CSV table of C-alpha atoms in Angstrom, one decimal:
chain,number,residue,atom,x,y,z
A,1,UNK,CA,0.0,0.0,0.0
A,2,UNK,CA,1.5,3.4,-1.0
A,3,UNK,CA,2.5,5.8,1.8
A,4,UNK,CA,-0.1,8.6,2.1
A,5,UNK,CA,0.7,11.9,3.8
A,6,UNK,CA,-1.9,13.2,6.1
A,7,UNK,CA,-3.8,16.2,4.9
A,8,UNK,CA,-2.6,19.5,6.3
A,9,UNK,CA,-4.8,21.4,8.7
A,10,UNK,CA,-7.4,23.7,7.0
A,11,UNK,CA,-5.9,27.0,6.1
A,12,UNK,CA,-2.3,25.8,6.0
A,13,UNK,CA,0.0,24.9,3.1
A,14,UNK,CA,3.3,23.0,3.8
A,15,UNK,CA,6.6,24.6,2.7
A,16,UNK,CA,8.0,22.9,-0.4
A,17,UNK,CA,11.7,22.1,-0.6
A,18,UNK,CA,12.2,25.1,-2.9
A,19,UNK,CA,10.5,27.4,-0.4
A,20,UNK,CA,12.8,26.2,2.4
A,21,UNK,CA,16.0,26.5,0.3
A,22,UNK,CA,14.9,30.0,-0.8
A,23,UNK,CA,14.5,30.8,2.9
A,24,UNK,CA,18.0,29.5,3.6
A,25,UNK,CA,19.5,31.7,0.9
A,26,UNK,CA,17.5,34.7,1.9
A,27,UNK,CA,18.7,34.4,5.5
A,28,UNK,CA,22.2,35.3,4.3
A,29,UNK,CA,21.1,38.4,2.5
A,30,UNK,CA,22.2,41.9,3.6
A,31,UNK,CA,19.2,43.6,2.1
A,32,UNK,CA,15.6,42.5,2.3
A,33,UNK,CA,15.5,39.6,-0.2
A,34,UNK,CA,12.4,40.6,-2.1
A,35,UNK,CA,11.4,41.3,-5.7
A,36,UNK,CA,9.6,44.6,-6.3
A,37,UNK,CA,7.0,45.2,-8.9
A,38,UNK,CA,7.0,49.0,-9.6
A,39,UNK,CA,3.9,50.4,-11.2
A,40,UNK,CA,4.1,53.9,-12.7
A,41,UNK,CA,0.8,55.8,-12.7
A,42,UNK,CA,0.1,59.2,-14.1
A,43,UNK,CA,-1.8,61.7,-11.9
A,44,UNK,CA,-1.9,62.8,-8.3
A,45,UNK,CA,-1.0,60.1,-5.7
A,46,UNK,CA,-4.1,58.7,-3.9
A,47,UNK,CA,-4.5,59.0,-0.1
A,48,UNK,CA,-3.1,56.0,1.7
A,49,UNK,CA,-6.5,55.3,3.2
A,50,UNK,CA,-8.0,55.1,-0.3
A,51,UNK,CA,-5.3,52.7,-1.5
A,52,UNK,CA,-5.9,50.6,1.6
A,53,UNK,CA,-9.7,50.5,0.8
A,54,UNK,CA,-8.9,49.4,-2.7
A,55,UNK,CA,-6.6,46.6,-1.6
A,56,UNK,CA,-9.1,45.4,1.1
A,57,UNK,CA,-11.8,45.3,-1.6
A,58,UNK,CA,-9.6,43.2,-3.9
A,59,UNK,CA,-8.1,40.9,-1.3
A,60,UNK,CA,-10.6,38.1,-2.3
A,61,UNK,CA,-9.0,38.2,-5.8
A,62,UNK,CA,-5.7,37.3,-4.2
A,63,UNK,CA,-6.3,35.0,-1.2
A,64,UNK,CA,-2.5,34.3,-1.1
A,65,UNK,CA,-2.0,37.6,0.5
A,66,UNK,CA,-3.5,36.4,3.8
A,67,UNK,CA,-0.8,33.7,4.3
A,68,UNK,CA,2.1,34.2,6.7
A,69,UNK,CA,5.0,31.8,7.3
A,70,UNK,CA,5.1,29.5,10.4
A,71,UNK,CA,8.8,28.6,10.3
A,72,UNK,CA,8.7,26.2,13.2
A,73,UNK,CA,5.9,24.1,11.7
A,74,UNK,CA,7.3,24.7,8.1
A,75,UNK,CA,4.1,25.8,6.6
A,76,UNK,CA,2.1,28.8,5.4
A,77,UNK,CA,-0.8,29.8,7.6
A,78,UNK,CA,-3.9,31.8,6.6
A,79,UNK,CA,-4.5,34.8,8.8
A,80,UNK,CA,-8.1,35.3,9.8
A,81,UNK,CA,-9.4,37.9,10.2
A,82,UNK,CA,-7.0,39.8,8.0
A,83,UNK,CA,-6.3,43.5,8.1
A,84,UNK,CA,-4.5,44.9,5.1
A,85,UNK,CA,-3.5,48.2,6.8
A,86,UNK,CA,-0.2,47.0,8.3
A,87,UNK,CA,0.9,45.8,4.9
A,88,UNK,CA,0.7,49.3,3.3
A,89,UNK,CA,3.3,52.1,3.6
A,90,UNK,CA,3.9,55.5,2.1
A,91,UNK,CA,7.1,57.3,1.3
A,92,UNK,CA,7.6,60.8,0.0
A,93,UNK,CA,10.7,61.0,-2.2
A,94,UNK,CA,12.8,64.0,-3.0
A,95,UNK,CA,12.4,65.4,-6.6
A,96,UNK,CA,14.4,63.4,-9.1
A,97,UNK,CA,14.9,60.5,-6.7
A,98,UNK,CA,15.4,57.0,-8.2
A,99,UNK,CA,12.4,54.8,-7.7
A,100,UNK,CA,14.4,51.6,-8.0
A,101,UNK,CA,16.8,52.8,-5.3
A,102,UNK,CA,13.9,53.7,-3.1
A,103,UNK,CA,12.4,50.2,-3.5
A,104,UNK,CA,15.7,48.7,-2.5
A,105,UNK,CA,15.9,50.8,0.6
A,106,UNK,CA,12.5,49.9,2.1
A,107,UNK,CA,12.5,48.7,5.7
A,108,UNK,CA,12.3,44.9,6.5
A,109,UNK,CA,8.9,43.1,6.6
A,110,UNK,CA,7.0,43.3,9.8
A,111,UNK,CA,7.4,40.3,12.1
A,112,UNK,CA,4.5,37.9,12.3
A,113,UNK,CA,2.9,39.3,9.1
A,114,UNK,CA,2.7,38.0,5.6
A,115,UNK,CA,5.9,38.4,3.6
A,116,UNK,CA,4.6,41.2,1.3
A,117,UNK,CA,3.9,44.9,1.4
A,118,UNK,CA,2.7,47.7,-0.9
A,119,UNK,CA,4.4,51.1,-0.7
A,120,UNK,CA,3.1,54.3,-2.2
A,121,UNK,CA,6.0,56.3,-3.6
A,122,UNK,CA,5.5,59.9,-4.7
A,123,UNK,CA,7.3,63.3,-5.0
A,124,UNK,CA,10.0,62.0,-7.3
A,125,UNK,CA,8.5,63.3,-10.5
A,126,UNK,CA,5.7,65.8,-11.2
A,127,UNK,CA,2.4,64.4,-12.3
A,128,UNK,CA,3.0,60.8,-11.5
A,129,UNK,CA,3.5,58.3,-8.6
A,130,UNK,CA,4.6,54.7,-8.2
A,131,UNK,CA,3.3,51.7,-6.3
A,132,UNK,CA,5.8,49.1,-5.2
A,133,UNK,CA,4.5,45.6,-4.5
A,134,UNK,CA,7.3,43.8,-2.7
A,135,UNK,CA,7.3,40.1,-2.1
A,136,UNK,CA,9.9,38.0,-0.2
A,137,UNK,CA,11.7,35.4,-2.3
A,138,UNK,CA,10.5,32.6,0.0
A,139,UNK,CA,6.9,33.7,-0.4
A,140,UNK,CA,6.6,34.0,-4.2
A,141,UNK,CA,8.5,33.5,-7.4
A,142,UNK,CA,8.4,36.0,-10.3
A,143,UNK,CA,5.4,34.5,-12.0
A,144,UNK,CA,3.4,34.4,-8.7
A,145,UNK,CA,4.3,38.0,-8.0
A,146,UNK,CA,3.0,39.1,-11.5
A,147,UNK,CA,-0.2,37.1,-11.0
A,148,UNK,CA,-0.8,38.8,-7.6
A,149,UNK,CA,-0.3,42.3,-9.1
A,150,UNK,CA,-2.7,41.4,-11.9
A,151,UNK,CA,-5.3,40.3,-9.3
A,152,UNK,CA,-4.9,43.5,-7.3
A,153,UNK,CA,-5.0,45.9,-10.3
A,154,UNK,CA,-6.2,43.9,-13.2
A,155,UNK,CA,-8.8,41.3,-14.2
A,156,UNK,CA,-7.1,38.2,-12.8
A,157,UNK,CA,-8.8,36.3,-9.9
A,158,UNK,CA,-6.5,33.8,-8.1
A,159,UNK,CA,-7.9,30.7,-6.4
A,160,UNK,CA,-7.1,29.8,-2.8
A,161,UNK,CA,-3.6,28.2,-2.6
A,162,UNK,CA,-4.0,24.4,-2.7
A,163,UNK,CA,-3.2,22.6,0.5
A,164,UNK,CA,-0.7,20.3,-1.2
A,165,UNK,CA,1.5,22.4,-3.5
A,166,UNK,CA,3.0,19.6,-5.4
A,167,UNK,CA,2.8,19.0,-9.2
A,168,UNK,CA,1.6,22.1,-11.2
A,169,UNK,CA,1.6,20.5,-14.6
A,170,UNK,CA,1.6,17.2,-16.4
A,171,UNK,CA,4.6,14.9,-16.0
A,172,UNK,CA,6.2,14.3,-19.3
A,173,UNK,CA,7.6,10.8,-19.6
A,174,UNK,CA,9.8,9.3,-20.8
A,175,UNK,CA,12.4,12.1,-20.5
A,176,UNK,CA,15.3,12.1,-23.0
A,177,UNK,CA,18.8,12.5,-21.8
A,178,UNK,CA,19.9,16.1,-21.3
A,179,UNK,CA,23.4,17.5,-21.6
A,180,UNK,CA,25.1,18.0,-18.3
A,181,UNK,CA,26.4,21.6,-18.0
A,182,UNK,CA,30.1,22.1,-17.8
A,183,UNK,CA,31.5,22.5,-14.3
A,184,UNK,CA,33.1,25.9,-13.7
A,185,UNK,CA,36.0,26.3,-11.2
A,186,UNK,CA,35.7,30.0,-10.8
A,187,UNK,CA,33.3,32.8,-11.5
A,188,UNK,CA,33.3,34.4,-14.9
A,189,UNK,CA,34.4,37.8,-13.5
A,190,UNK,CA,37.8,39.2,-12.9
A,191,UNK,CA,39.0,40.4,-9.4
A,192,UNK,CA,37.7,42.2,-7.4
A,193,UNK,CA,34.3,41.2,-8.8
A,194,UNK,CA,34.7,37.6,-7.8
A,195,UNK,CA,34.0,38.4,-4.2
A,196,UNK,CA,30.4,39.6,-3.9
A,197,UNK,CA,29.5,42.2,-1.3
A,198,UNK,CA,25.8,41.3,-1.0
A,199,UNK,CA,24.9,45.0,-1.7
A,200,UNK,CA,23.4,45.9,-5.0
A,201,UNK,CA,22.9,48.8,-7.5
A,202,UNK,CA,19.9,48.8,-9.8
A,203,UNK,CA,19.0,50.6,-13.0
A,204,UNK,CA,15.9,50.5,-15.2
A,205,UNK,CA,16.4,50.3,-19.0
A,206,UNK,CA,13.7,51.1,-21.5
A,207,UNK,CA,14.4,49.0,-24.6
A,208,UNK,CA,13.4,50.2,-28.0
A,209,UNK,CA,10.4,48.0,-29.0
A,210,UNK,CA,10.6,49.0,-32.6
A,211,UNK,CA,14.1,47.7,-33.0
A,212,UNK,CA,13.3,44.5,-31.1
A,213,UNK,CA,10.4,43.8,-33.4
A,214,UNK,CA,12.5,44.7,-36.5
A,215,UNK,CA,15.2,42.1,-35.6
A,216,UNK,CA,12.6,39.5,-34.5
A,217,UNK,CA,10.7,39.7,-37.8
A,218,UNK,CA,13.8,39.7,-40.0
A,219,UNK,CA,15.5,36.9,-38.2
A,220,UNK,CA,12.3,34.9,-37.4
A,221,UNK,CA,13.0,34.8,-33.7
A,222,UNK,CA,11.1,35.8,-30.6
A,223,UNK,CA,11.5,39.3,-29.1
A,224,UNK,CA,12.8,37.7,-26.0
A,225,UNK,CA,15.6,36.0,-27.9
A,226,UNK,CA,16.6,39.4,-29.4
A,227,UNK,CA,16.6,40.8,-25.9
A,228,UNK,CA,19.1,38.1,-24.8
A,229,UNK,CA,21.2,38.5,-27.9
A,230,UNK,CA,21.6,42.2,-27.5
A,231,UNK,CA,22.3,41.8,-23.8
A,232,UNK,CA,25.1,39.4,-24.8
A,233,UNK,CA,26.6,42.2,-26.9
A,234,UNK,CA,26.3,44.7,-24.0
A,235,UNK,CA,27.9,42.3,-21.6
A,236,UNK,CA,30.8,41.7,-24.0
A,237,UNK,CA,31.5,45.4,-24.1
A,238,UNK,CA,30.8,45.9,-20.4
A,239,UNK,CA,33.8,43.9,-19.1
A,240,UNK,CA,36.1,43.4,-22.1
A,241,UNK,CA,39.0,41.7,-20.2
A,242,UNK,CA,36.6,38.9,-19.1
A,243,UNK,CA,35.5,38.3,-22.7
A,244,UNK,CA,38.9,38.4,-24.5
A,245,UNK,CA,38.8,34.7,-25.3
A,246,UNK,CA,36.5,34.2,-28.3
A,247,UNK,CA,35.4,30.9,-26.6
A,248,UNK,CA,34.4,32.7,-23.4
A,249,UNK,CA,30.8,32.4,-22.5
A,250,UNK,CA,28.8,33.8,-19.6
A,251,UNK,CA,26.5,31.2,-18.0
A,252,UNK,CA,23.1,32.6,-17.0
A,253,UNK,CA,20.2,30.9,-15.4
A,254,UNK,CA,16.8,31.5,-17.1
A,255,UNK,CA,13.8,30.6,-14.9
A,256,UNK,CA,11.2,28.4,-16.5
A,257,UNK,CA,7.5,29.0,-15.5
A,258,UNK,CA,5.9,25.7,-14.3
A,259,UNK,CA,2.6,27.3,-13.1
A,260,UNK,CA,-0.7,26.4,-14.7
A,261,UNK,CA,-2.5,29.3,-16.4
A,262,UNK,CA,-4.6,30.2,-13.3
A,263,UNK,CA,-1.4,30.4,-11.2
A,264,UNK,CA,-2.8,27.8,-8.7
A,265,UNK,CA,-2.9,30.2,-5.8
A,266,UNK,CA,0.4,32.0,-6.5
A,267,UNK,CA,2.0,30.8,-3.3
A,268,UNK,CA,5.6,29.6,-3.2
A,269,UNK,CA,7.8,28.5,-6.1
A,270,UNK,CA,7.0,26.5,-9.2
A,271,UNK,CA,9.9,27.1,-11.6
A,272,UNK,CA,12.7,25.3,-13.3
A,273,UNK,CA,16.0,26.6,-14.6
A,274,UNK,CA,17.4,26.7,-18.1
A,275,UNK,CA,21.1,27.3,-18.3
A,276,UNK,CA,22.1,29.5,-21.3
A,277,UNK,CA,25.7,30.3,-22.1
A,278,UNK,CA,25.7,33.8,-23.5
A,279,UNK,CA,28.5,33.8,-26.2
A,280,UNK,CA,30.1,37.0,-24.9
A,281,UNK,CA,33.4,36.0,-26.4
A,282,UNK,CA,32.1,36.0,-30.0
A,283,UNK,CA,32.5,39.4,-31.7
A,284,UNK,CA,29.6,39.0,-34.2
A,285,UNK,CA,26.1,40.2,-33.2
A,286,UNK,CA,24.7,37.6,-35.6
A,287,UNK,CA,26.6,34.9,-33.8
A,288,UNK,CA,25.2,36.1,-30.5
A,289,UNK,CA,21.6,35.8,-31.9
A,290,UNK,CA,22.3,32.4,-33.5
A,291,UNK,CA,23.6,30.8,-30.3
A,292,UNK,CA,20.9,32.3,-28.1
A,293,UNK,CA,18.2,31.0,-30.5
A,294,UNK,CA,19.8,27.6,-30.5
A,295,UNK,CA,20.0,27.4,-26.7
A,296,UNK,CA,16.4,28.7,-26.2
A,297,UNK,CA,14.7,26.7,-28.8
A,298,UNK,CA,11.2,25.5,-28.1
A,299,UNK,CA,12.4,21.9,-28.0
A,300,UNK,CA,15.2,22.5,-25.5
A,301,UNK,CA,13.0,24.7,-23.3
A,302,UNK,CA,10.3,22.0,-23.4
A,303,UNK,CA,12.7,19.3,-22.4
A,304,UNK,CA,14.0,21.2,-19.4
A,305,UNK,CA,10.5,22.2,-18.4
A,306,UNK,CA,9.4,18.6,-18.5
A,307,UNK,CA,12.4,17.6,-16.4
A,308,UNK,CA,11.7,20.2,-13.8
A,309,UNK,CA,8.0,19.2,-13.6
A,310,UNK,CA,9.0,15.6,-13.2
A,311,UNK,CA,11.6,16.2,-10.5
A,312,UNK,CA,10.5,19.2,-8.5
A,313,UNK,CA,7.6,17.6,-6.6
A,314,UNK,CA,9.7,14.8,-5.2
A,315,UNK,CA,13.0,16.7,-4.7
A,316,UNK,CA,14.0,16.3,-1.1
A,317,UNK,CA,15.1,19.4,0.8
A,318,UNK,CA,18.5,18.0,1.7
A,319,UNK,CA,19.4,17.1,-1.9
A,320,UNK,CA,18.2,20.4,-3.2
A,321,UNK,CA,20.2,22.3,-0.6
A,322,UNK,CA,23.3,20.3,-1.6
A,323,UNK,CA,22.8,21.0,-5.3
A,324,UNK,CA,22.4,24.7,-4.7
A,325,UNK,CA,25.6,24.8,-2.5
A,326,UNK,CA,27.5,22.9,-5.2
A,327,UNK,CA,26.3,25.3,-7.9
A,328,UNK,CA,27.2,28.3,-5.8
A,329,UNK,CA,30.8,26.9,-5.4
A,330,UNK,CA,31.0,26.2,-9.1
A,331,UNK,CA,30.0,29.7,-10.1
A,332,UNK,CA,27.0,28.7,-12.2
A,333,UNK,CA,24.2,30.5,-10.4
A,334,UNK,CA,25.8,33.9,-10.2
A,335,UNK,CA,23.8,35.4,-13.1
A,336,UNK,CA,20.1,35.3,-13.8
A,337,UNK,CA,18.0,36.7,-16.6
A,338,UNK,CA,14.2,36.3,-16.3
A,339,UNK,CA,11.4,37.4,-18.6
A,340,UNK,CA,7.9,38.1,-17.3
A,341,UNK,CA,4.8,39.2,-19.2
A,342,UNK,CA,2.3,41.4,-17.4
A,343,UNK,CA,-1.3,41.6,-18.6
A,344,UNK,CA,-2.1,45.0,-20.1
A,345,UNK,CA,-4.8,47.3,-18.8
A,346,UNK,CA,-3.8,47.5,-15.2
A,347,UNK,CA,-5.4,50.4,-13.3
A,348,UNK,CA,-5.2,51.9,-9.8
A,349,UNK,CA,-8.7,53.2,-8.8
A,350,UNK,CA,-9.5,53.9,-12.4
A,351,UNK,CA,-6.1,55.5,-13.3
A,352,UNK,CA,-4.2,53.5,-16.0
A,353,UNK,CA,-0.8,52.0,-15.2
A,354,UNK,CA,1.6,53.5,-17.7
A,355,UNK,CA,4.7,51.3,-17.1
A,356,UNK,CA,5.7,48.2,-15.1
A,357,UNK,CA,9.2,47.3,-14.0
A,358,UNK,CA,10.4,44.5,-11.8
A,359,UNK,CA,13.4,45.0,-9.6
A,360,UNK,CA,15.1,41.5,-8.9
A,361,UNK,CA,15.5,40.4,-5.4
A,362,UNK,CA,18.9,41.1,-3.9
A,363,UNK,CA,20.1,37.7,-2.9
A,364,UNK,CA,23.7,36.7,-2.0
A,365,UNK,CA,24.1,34.0,-4.6
A,366,UNK,CA,23.6,36.4,-7.5
A,367,UNK,CA,26.1,38.9,-8.8
A,368,UNK,CA,24.0,40.0,-11.8
A,369,UNK,CA,20.3,39.7,-12.3
A,370,UNK,CA,18.2,41.1,-15.1
A,371,UNK,CA,14.4,41.2,-15.1
A,372,UNK,CA,12.8,41.9,-18.5
A,373,UNK,CA,9.1,42.9,-18.4
A,374,UNK,CA,6.7,43.0,-21.3
A,375,UNK,CA,3.7,45.3,-20.6
A,376,UNK,CA,1.6,46.4,-23.5
A,377,UNK,CA,3.9,48.0,-26.1
A,378,UNK,CA,6.7,48.6,-23.5
A,379,UNK,CA,9.8,46.4,-22.8
A,380,UNK,CA,11.5,47.4,-19.6
A,381,UNK,CA,14.5,45.7,-18.0
A,382,UNK,CA,15.9,46.3,-14.6
A,383,UNK,CA,19.6,45.3,-14.0
A,384,UNK,CA,20.6,44.5,-10.5
A,385,UNK,CA,24.4,44.3,-10.0
A,386,UNK,CA,26.5,43.4,-6.9
A,387,UNK,CA,28.4,46.5,-6.0
A,388,UNK,CA,31.8,44.7,-6.4
A,389,UNK,CA,31.0,44.0,-10.0
A,390,UNK,CA,29.4,47.4,-10.5
A,391,UNK,CA,32.5,49.1,-9.2
A,392,UNK,CA,34.8,47.2,-11.6
A,393,UNK,CA,32.5,47.3,-14.7
A,394,UNK,CA,31.0,50.8,-14.5
A,395,UNK,CA,27.7,50.1,-12.9
A,396,UNK,CA,24.3,49.1,-14.3
A,397,UNK,CA,23.8,52.5,-15.9
A,398,UNK,CA,26.7,51.8,-18.2
A,399,UNK,CA,25.3,48.4,-19.0
A,400,UNK,CA,22.1,50.1,-20.0
A,401,UNK,CA,23.9,52.4,-22.4
A,402,UNK,CA,25.8,49.4,-23.9
A,403,UNK,CA,22.6,47.4,-24.2
A,404,UNK,CA,21.0,50.2,-26.3
A,405,UNK,CA,24.1,50.3,-28.5
A,406,UNK,CA,24.2,46.5,-29.0
A,407,UNK,CA,20.5,46.5,-29.9
A,408,UNK,CA,21.0,49.3,-32.4
A,409,UNK,CA,23.9,47.4,-34.0
A,410,UNK,CA,21.9,44.2,-34.2
A,411,UNK,CA,19.0,46.1,-35.7
A,412,UNK,CA,21.2,47.7,-38.4
A,413,UNK,CA,22.3,44.2,-39.5
A,414,UNK,CA,18.7,43.2,-40.0
A,415,UNK,CA,17.3,46.3,-41.6
């Protein structure tokens, strides 16, 4: 007779192995390890009381927001009754202040409360304000964060988190053999960037959608593949000594979404990882695009997604913790590039959201993280760089300038 786990108590959801490992990694972070979704809205900032009333009215669209961690019992616990007031903050910024920097500088989450908050930021620019939805890395992954924002300010309605957060998609069997990634003995950065500080600098980069579409149509690729290829050219120019060898590649981890379409409650983590070796050593932008397309093909992505769906539900915590530690020592988890699509038409009390950016969570494993967001006609990337790397490479602002230049060069070759 197969072993059956007892059902968890009502209103509770057990931690998954990924939740626990995410908590372990986050515990070593200097800054609050949380991803921030930044919504830019035109018009005067609402009163915090009005914003609180809006969130309270929409809380049934995102039941996940009621759940707080119970670390001792290793489970998420629904809070009843739930008051949204303590989750909301307001901060008036100085004129010209950087919103990403303000999001990175928010205070820690309140003890005993759910691991999210919503901050109203205003004063930085005339005629607009920003909302920052911040979610702890242990609480939600990127797709879950986006689903929650869409439920609060869009048309999505999330279900109650399931009591057994196991498989989130069909198991694909049999699984074909997959190439084992090469083992790196050091990080792909020169000294002093090899020793991370755990402190980060961030910069938002608005990519030229017209150029992205021009290349994608001419080369018959996806817009996301063009984003990765142009980022490759930017990274090549960003730290030239590290890319002198034409065979040099920069390994990045690309998260794979394993959630079903309804997001299944948007609690915890349901993702896999696809390793992509960005060919930063190659001088040709066409070669950058060719290799990116080859490594992110539908077939390869589907194989890795199937593997993750098959293994994730049964992956024991001790094994996953060991794998993460080995990857950290091998230098293969130091760079992440994630792409997220946000449903268009978000509004805040009737006012349309003009732009959406996502600031990656500052976690100690990561030296460079880039979050690319598609929202309506806009493509916005936020680069988060460990200050050791930023100091030696010129910072994320310079990376943004080089990314624009690399995209322009790629576009010129396909016009």
